XYZ file of C-alpha atoms in Angstrom:
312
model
C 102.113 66.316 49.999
C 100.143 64.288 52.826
C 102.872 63.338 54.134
C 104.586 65.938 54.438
C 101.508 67.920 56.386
C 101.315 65.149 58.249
C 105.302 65.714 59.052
C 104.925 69.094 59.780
C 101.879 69.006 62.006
C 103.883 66.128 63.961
C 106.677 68.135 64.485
C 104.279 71.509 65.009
C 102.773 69.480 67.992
C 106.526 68.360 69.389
C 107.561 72.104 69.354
C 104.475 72.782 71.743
C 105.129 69.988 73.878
C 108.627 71.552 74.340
C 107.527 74.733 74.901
C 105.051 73.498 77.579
C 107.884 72.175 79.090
C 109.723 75.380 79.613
C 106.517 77.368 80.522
C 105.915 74.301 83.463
C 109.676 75.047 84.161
C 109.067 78.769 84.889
C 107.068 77.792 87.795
C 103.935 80.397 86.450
C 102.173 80.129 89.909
C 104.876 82.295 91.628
C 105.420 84.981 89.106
C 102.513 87.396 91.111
C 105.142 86.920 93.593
C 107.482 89.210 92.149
C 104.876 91.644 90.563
C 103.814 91.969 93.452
C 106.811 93.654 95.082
C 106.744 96.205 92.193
C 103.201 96.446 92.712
C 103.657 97.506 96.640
C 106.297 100.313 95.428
C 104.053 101.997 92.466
C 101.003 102.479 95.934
C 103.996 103.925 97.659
C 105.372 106.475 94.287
C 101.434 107.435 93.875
C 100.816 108.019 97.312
C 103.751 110.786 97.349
C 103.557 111.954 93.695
C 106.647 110.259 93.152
C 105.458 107.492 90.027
C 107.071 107.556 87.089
C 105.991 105.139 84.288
C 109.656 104.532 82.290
C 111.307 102.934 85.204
C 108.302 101.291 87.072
C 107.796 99.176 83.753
C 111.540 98.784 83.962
C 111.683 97.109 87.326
C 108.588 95.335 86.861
C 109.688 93.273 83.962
C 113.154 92.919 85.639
C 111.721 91.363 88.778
C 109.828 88.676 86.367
C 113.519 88.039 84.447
C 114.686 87.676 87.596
C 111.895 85.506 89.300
C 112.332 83.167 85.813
C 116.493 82.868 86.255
C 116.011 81.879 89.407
C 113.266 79.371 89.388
C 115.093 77.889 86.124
C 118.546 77.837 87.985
C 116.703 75.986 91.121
C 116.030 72.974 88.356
C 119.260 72.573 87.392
C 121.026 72.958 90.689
C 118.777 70.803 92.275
C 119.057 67.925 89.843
C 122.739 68.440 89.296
C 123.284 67.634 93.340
C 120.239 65.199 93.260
C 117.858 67.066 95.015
C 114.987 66.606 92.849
C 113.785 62.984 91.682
C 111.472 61.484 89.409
C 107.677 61.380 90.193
C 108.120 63.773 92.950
C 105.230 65.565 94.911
C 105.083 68.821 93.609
C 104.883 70.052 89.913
C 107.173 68.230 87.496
C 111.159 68.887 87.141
C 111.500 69.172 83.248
C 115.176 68.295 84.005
C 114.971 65.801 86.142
C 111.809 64.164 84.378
C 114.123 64.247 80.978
C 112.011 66.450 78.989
C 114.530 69.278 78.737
C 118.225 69.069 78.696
C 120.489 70.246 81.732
C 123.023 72.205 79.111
C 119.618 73.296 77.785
C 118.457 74.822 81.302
C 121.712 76.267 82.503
C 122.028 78.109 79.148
C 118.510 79.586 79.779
C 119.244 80.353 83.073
C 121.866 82.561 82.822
C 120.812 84.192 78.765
C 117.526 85.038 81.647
C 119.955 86.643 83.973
C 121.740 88.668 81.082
C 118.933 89.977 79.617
C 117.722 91.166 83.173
C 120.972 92.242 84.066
C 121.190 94.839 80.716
C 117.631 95.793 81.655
C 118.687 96.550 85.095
C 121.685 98.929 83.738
C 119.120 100.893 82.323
C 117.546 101.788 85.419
C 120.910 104.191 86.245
C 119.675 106.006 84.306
C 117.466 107.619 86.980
C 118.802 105.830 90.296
C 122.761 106.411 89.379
C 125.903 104.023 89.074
C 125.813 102.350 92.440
C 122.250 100.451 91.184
C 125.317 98.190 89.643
C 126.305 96.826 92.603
C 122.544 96.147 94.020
C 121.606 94.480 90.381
C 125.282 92.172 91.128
C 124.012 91.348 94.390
C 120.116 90.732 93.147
C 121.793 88.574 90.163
C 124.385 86.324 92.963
C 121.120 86.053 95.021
C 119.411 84.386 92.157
C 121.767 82.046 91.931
C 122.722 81.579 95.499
C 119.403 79.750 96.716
C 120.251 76.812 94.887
C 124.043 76.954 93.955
C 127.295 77.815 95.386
C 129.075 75.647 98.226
C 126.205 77.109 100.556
C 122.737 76.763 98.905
C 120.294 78.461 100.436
C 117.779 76.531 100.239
C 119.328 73.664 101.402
C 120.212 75.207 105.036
C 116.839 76.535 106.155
C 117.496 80.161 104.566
C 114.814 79.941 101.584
C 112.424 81.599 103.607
C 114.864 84.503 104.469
C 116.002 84.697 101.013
C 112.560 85.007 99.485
C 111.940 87.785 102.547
C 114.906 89.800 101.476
C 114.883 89.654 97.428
C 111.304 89.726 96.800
C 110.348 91.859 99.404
C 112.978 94.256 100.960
C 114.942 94.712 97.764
C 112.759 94.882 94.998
C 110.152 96.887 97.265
C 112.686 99.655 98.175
C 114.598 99.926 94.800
C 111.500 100.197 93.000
C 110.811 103.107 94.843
C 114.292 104.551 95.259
C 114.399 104.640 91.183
C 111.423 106.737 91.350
C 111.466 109.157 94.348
C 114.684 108.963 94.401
C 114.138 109.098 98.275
C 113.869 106.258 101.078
C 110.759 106.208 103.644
C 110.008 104.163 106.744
C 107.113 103.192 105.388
C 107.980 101.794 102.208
C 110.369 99.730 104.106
C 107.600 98.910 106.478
C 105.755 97.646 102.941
C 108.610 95.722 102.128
C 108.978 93.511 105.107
C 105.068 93.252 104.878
C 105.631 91.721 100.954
C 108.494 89.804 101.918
C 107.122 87.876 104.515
C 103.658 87.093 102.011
C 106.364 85.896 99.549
C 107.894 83.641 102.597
C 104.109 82.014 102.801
C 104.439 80.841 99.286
C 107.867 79.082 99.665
C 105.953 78.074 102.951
C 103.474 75.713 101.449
C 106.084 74.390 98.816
C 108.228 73.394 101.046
C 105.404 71.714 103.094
C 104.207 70.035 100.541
C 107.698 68.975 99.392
C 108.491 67.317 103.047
C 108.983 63.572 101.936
C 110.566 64.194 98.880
C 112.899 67.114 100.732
C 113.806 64.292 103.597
C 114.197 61.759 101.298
C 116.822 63.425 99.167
C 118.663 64.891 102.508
C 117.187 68.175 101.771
C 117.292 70.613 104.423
C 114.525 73.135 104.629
C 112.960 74.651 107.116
C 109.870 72.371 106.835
C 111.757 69.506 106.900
C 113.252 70.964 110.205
C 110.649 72.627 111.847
C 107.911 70.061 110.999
C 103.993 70.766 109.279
C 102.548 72.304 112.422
C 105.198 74.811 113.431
C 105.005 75.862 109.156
C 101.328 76.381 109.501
C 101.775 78.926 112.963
C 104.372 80.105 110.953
C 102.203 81.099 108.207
C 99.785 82.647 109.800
C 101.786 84.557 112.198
C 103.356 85.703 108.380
C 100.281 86.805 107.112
C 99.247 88.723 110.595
C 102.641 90.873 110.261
C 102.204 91.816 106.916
C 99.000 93.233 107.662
C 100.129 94.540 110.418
C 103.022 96.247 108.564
C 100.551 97.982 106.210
C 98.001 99.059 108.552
C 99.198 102.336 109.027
C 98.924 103.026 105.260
C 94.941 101.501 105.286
C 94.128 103.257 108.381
C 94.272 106.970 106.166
C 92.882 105.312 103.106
C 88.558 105.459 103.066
C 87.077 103.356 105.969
C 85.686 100.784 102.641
C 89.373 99.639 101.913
C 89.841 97.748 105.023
C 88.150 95.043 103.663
C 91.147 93.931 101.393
C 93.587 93.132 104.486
C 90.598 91.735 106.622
C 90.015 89.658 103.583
C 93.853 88.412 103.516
C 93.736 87.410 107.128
C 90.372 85.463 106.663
C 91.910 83.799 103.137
C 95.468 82.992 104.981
C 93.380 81.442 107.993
C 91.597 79.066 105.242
C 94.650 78.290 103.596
C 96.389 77.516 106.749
C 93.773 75.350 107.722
C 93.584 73.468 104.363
C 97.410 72.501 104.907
C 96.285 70.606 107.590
C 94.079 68.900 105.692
C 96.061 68.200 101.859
C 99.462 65.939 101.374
C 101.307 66.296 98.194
C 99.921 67.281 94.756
C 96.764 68.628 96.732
C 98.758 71.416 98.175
C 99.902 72.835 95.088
C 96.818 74.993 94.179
C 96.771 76.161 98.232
C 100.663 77.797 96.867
C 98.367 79.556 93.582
C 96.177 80.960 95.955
C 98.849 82.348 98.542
C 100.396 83.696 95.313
C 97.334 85.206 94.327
C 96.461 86.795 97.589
C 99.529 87.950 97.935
C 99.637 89.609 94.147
C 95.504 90.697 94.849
C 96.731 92.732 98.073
C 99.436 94.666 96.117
C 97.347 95.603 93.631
C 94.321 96.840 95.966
C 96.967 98.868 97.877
C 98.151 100.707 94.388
C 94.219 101.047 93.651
C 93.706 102.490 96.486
C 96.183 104.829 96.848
C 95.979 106.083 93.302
C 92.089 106.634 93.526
C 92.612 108.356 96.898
C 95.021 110.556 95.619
C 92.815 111.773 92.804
C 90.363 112.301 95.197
C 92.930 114.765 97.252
C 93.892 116.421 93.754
C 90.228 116.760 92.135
């Protein structure tokens, strides 16, 4: 009977292990990233009476499926053309490192993208049958940043990709689904979102630079070089707020402080870059994610509590 407890709590710690592996896969420190998209909508719906809570939940947990397929289908891409190797600068390829299988990983990545997919068909439901064709196009563009005879993020696109489908799209359909409406200013929002999201694939692929150039990996830090990435980042983070301030500007005078304190936390981080190589730039990408997910949520705070104000 020892023995076999002492079996079973061996193989009870392996299963962890493994399952460590796959949560480390999932790449948890960009998740806010697409939350926060969702997030950005919702403050838009409350603003004009427009939330509902069915098909916010909806997209919210289909921009995490989606976020997960992707970031699972950029491991196996990447170590099926060689793009990742072992011991590299950033977090650890499960893949490549030879902790999870690549059959393993491809079958994840796609069972991810059905089960998002068959969520998103629920959400005709209240947007109507041509939400099909964006959920295709949101489902190819998961796949298209690291597969395909044209990877994205192997020809300097990442950035634009990251601006586009977790920032214009998921921004915009969020609300569509909801107000069934489009506005200016949610679009406005969107760009605002997408280009925060762009600061996070910013400082990965900064950090990544040697291990990018050694592998022939073209991104637009490896092109562009650290200091134009760091004006770049900061001249991301100045747009975004700029794209939102007409939204703050009717919101009570005390909310300011939440994209005055984005600026001053994007000027830090951009000035840390300068100052970290490798593994040490990983926790500035947590924090750009975290800004990034904090501002989205202060902007649905503060349009819900303004708009009970208006109502009470």
């Amino acid at each position: 009977m020892a023995d076999m407890a002492v079996i079973a709590i061996f193989l009870y710690f392996c299963a962890m292990k493994k399952i460590g592996y796959w949560i480390e896969a999932m790449r948890l420190r960009t998740l806010p990233v697409s939350v926060a998209g969702v997030l950005m909508a919702l403050g838009y719906n409350v603003d004009n009476g427009t939330f509902k809570f069915l098909p916010a939940a909806i997209c919210l947990v289909f921009a995490i499926l989606c976020q997960i397929a992707s970031n699972f289908a950029n491991e196996y891409y990447d170590y099926r053309a060689g793009r990742d190797r072992r011991g590299r600068q950033g977090p650890r390829r499960g893949v490549t490192e030879g902790e999870i299988t690549p059959h393993a990983m491809k079958t994840a990545t796609f069972s991810v993208l059905a089960a998002a997919a068959l969520l998103g068909l629920s959400l005709t439901l209240w947007g109507g049958p041509w939400l099909i064709a964006a959920g295709i196009a949101i489902s190819l563009g998961a796949l298209a940043y690291s597969a395909g005879p044209y990877p994205l993020s192997t020809h300097c696109l990442g950035e634009v990709a990251v601006f586009f489908f977790f920032g214009i799209i998921p921004v915009n359909l969020t609300y569509y689904v909801q107000a069934l409406d489009w506005s200016h200013s949610v679009f406005l929002g969107s760009c605002a979102i997408g280009l925060m999201g762009a600061n996070v694939l910013i400082i990965n692929n900064y950090r990544d630079i040697p291990d990018d150039r050694s592998a022939g990996k073209n991104t637009l830090a490896t092109a562009w070089g650290p200091k134009a990435m760091r004006i770049l980042y900061c001249v991301n983070a100045l747009l975004a707020v700029i794209f939102t301030m007409h939204v703050w500007y009717v919101l009570p005078a005390g909310w300011y402080v939440v994209p005055v304190a984005y600026l001053i936390a994007s000027l830090r981080i951009s000035r840390e870059m300068s100052r970290r190589s490798g593994a040490r730039l990983t926790p500035l990408l947590g924090m750009t994610s975290v800004c990034m997910f904090a501002y989205a949520l202060c902007f649905l705070i503060a349009t819900y509590t303004w708009r009970s104000l208006l109502i009470w």
